[in-house]
Short mmCIF file of C-alpha atoms in Angstrom, two decimals:
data_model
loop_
_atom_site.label_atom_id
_atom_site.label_comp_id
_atom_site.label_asym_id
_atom_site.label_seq_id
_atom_site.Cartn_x
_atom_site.Cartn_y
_atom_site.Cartn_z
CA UNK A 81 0.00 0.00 0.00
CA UNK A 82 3.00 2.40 1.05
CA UNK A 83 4.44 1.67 -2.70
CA UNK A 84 1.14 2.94 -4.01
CA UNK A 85 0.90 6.16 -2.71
CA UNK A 86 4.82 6.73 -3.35
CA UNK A 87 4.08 6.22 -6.86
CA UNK A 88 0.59 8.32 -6.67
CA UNK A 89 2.44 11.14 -5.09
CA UNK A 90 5.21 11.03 -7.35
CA UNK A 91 3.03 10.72 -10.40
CA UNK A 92 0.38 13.67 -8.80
CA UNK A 93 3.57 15.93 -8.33
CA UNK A 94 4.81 15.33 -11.71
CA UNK A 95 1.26 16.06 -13.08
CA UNK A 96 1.41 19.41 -11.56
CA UNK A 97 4.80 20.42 -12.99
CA UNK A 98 2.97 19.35 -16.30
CA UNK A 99 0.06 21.68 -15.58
CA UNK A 100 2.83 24.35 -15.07
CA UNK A 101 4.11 23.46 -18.26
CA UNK A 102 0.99 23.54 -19.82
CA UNK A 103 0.29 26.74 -18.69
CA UNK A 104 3.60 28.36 -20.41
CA UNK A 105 2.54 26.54 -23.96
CA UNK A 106 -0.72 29.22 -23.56
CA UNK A 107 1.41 32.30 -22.14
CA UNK A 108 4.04 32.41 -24.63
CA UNK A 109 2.09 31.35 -27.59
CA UNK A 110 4.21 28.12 -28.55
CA UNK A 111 3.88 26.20 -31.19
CA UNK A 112 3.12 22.29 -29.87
CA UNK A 113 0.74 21.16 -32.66
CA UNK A 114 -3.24 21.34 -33.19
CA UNK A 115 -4.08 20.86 -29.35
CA UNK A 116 -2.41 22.75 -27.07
CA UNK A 117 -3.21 20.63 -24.39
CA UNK A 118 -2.40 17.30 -26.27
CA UNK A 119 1.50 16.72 -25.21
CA UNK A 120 0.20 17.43 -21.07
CA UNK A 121 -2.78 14.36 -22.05
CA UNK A 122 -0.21 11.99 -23.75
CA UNK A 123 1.98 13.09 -21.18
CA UNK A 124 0.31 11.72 -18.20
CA UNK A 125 -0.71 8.65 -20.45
CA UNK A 126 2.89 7.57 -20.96
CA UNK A 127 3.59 8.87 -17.16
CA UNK A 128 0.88 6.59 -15.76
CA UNK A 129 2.34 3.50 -18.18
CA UNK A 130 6.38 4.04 -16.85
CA UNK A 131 4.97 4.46 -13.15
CA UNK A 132 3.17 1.18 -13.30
CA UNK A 133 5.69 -0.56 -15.30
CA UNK A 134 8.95 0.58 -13.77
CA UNK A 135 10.54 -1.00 -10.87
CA UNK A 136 10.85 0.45 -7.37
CA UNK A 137 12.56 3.26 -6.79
CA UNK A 138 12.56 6.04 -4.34
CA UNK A 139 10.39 9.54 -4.83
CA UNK A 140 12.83 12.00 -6.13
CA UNK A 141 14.34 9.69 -8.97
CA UNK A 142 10.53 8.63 -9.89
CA UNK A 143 9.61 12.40 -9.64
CA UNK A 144 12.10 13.65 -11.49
CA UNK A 145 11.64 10.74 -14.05
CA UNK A 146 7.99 11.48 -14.11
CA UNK A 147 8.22 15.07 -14.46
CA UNK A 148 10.76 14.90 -17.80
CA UNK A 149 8.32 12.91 -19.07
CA UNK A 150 6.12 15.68 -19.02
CA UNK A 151 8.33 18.37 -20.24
CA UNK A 152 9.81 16.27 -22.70
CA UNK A 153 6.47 15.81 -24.42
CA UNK A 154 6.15 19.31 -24.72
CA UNK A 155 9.56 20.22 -25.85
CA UNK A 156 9.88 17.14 -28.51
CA UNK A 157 6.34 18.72 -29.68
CA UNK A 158 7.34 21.92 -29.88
CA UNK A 159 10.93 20.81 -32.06
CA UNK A 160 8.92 18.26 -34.27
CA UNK A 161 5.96 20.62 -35.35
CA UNK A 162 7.93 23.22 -36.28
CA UNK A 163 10.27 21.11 -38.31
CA UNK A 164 7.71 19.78 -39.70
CA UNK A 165 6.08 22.98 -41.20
CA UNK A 166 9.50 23.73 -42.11
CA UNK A 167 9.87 20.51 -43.76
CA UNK A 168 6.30 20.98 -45.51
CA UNK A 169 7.14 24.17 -46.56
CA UNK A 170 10.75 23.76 -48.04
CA UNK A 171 9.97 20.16 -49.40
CA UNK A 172 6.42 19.64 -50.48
CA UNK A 173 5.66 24.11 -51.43
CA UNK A 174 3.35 23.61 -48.41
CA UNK A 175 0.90 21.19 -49.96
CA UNK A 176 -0.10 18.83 -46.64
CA UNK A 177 -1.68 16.32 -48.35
CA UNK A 178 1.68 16.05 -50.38
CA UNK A 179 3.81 15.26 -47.18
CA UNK A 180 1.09 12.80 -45.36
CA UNK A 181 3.19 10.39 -44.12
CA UNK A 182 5.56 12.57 -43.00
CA UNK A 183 3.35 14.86 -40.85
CA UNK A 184 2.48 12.54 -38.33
CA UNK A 185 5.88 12.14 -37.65
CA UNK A 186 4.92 13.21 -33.95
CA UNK A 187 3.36 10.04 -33.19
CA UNK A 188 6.90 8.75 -32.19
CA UNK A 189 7.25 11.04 -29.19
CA UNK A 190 5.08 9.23 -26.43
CA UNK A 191 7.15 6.14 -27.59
CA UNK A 192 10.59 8.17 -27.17
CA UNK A 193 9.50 9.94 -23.99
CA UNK A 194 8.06 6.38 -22.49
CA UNK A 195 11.03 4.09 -23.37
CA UNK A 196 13.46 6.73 -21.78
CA UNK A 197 11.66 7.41 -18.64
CA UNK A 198 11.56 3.44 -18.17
CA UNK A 199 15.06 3.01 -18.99
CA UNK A 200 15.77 5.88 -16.82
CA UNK A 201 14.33 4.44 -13.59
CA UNK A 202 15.84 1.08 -14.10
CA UNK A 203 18.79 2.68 -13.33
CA UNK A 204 17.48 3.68 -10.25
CA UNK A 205 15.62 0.75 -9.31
CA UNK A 206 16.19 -0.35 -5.34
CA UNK A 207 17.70 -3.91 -4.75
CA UNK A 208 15.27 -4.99 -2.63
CA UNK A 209 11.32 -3.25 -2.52
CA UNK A 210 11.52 -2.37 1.06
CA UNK A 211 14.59 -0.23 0.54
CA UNK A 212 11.48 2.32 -0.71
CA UNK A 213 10.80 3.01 2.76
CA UNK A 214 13.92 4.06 4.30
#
């Protein structure tokens, strides 16, 4: 039950860094895509996935794990949409329907961002599970 709410807690904190996160995409008018608000969903999607599937660890290495997660769905969205229009643009004269399978080349981040926050925390992972409560 204790390993529950360690990864709950880790997992809510991390979901409020993505909130703060979220909010900065609206302030500074950044470029992440269609939706806004579609890296923080797939965000705590892949977050949710790694804190289930990844072994024990302490908070602050899950946290922190958790939390890049988050940000890293926003920054790889930011980097791949607008290399993308670029790409469109340069490539294709901007005709979308041209560069199809190309433009959903943003697909691949929840896979990038999930694989490396799993790998990350195996690196952290405790040698035994009750070492989570000292």
């Amino acid at each position: 039950m204790k390993w529950l709410l360690i990864n709950l807690a880790a997992l809510g904190a991390a979901t409020v860094i993505g909130l703060v996160a979220l909010s900065q995409v609206y302030v500074l008018k950044v470029n992440v895509g269609h939706n806004p608000a579609a890296p923080f969903v797939l965000g705590f999607i892949v977050s949710l996935i790694v804190a289930i599937a990844a072994p024990a660890t302490h908070f602050m290495p899950r946290f922190i794990v958790l939390a890049g997660i988050f940000v890293g769905e926003f920054v790889l969205s930011f980097v791949i949409s607008n290399a993308t229009l670029l790409m469109v643009d340069a490539y294709w004269g901007g005709d979308i329907e041209a560069a199809k399978p190309w433009v959903y080349g943003g697909a691949a981040i929840p896979f990038i961002t999930g694989v490396t926050g799993y790998l990350a925390l195996r690196r952290y992972r405790l040698s035994a599970i009750t070492d989570v409560f000292r």
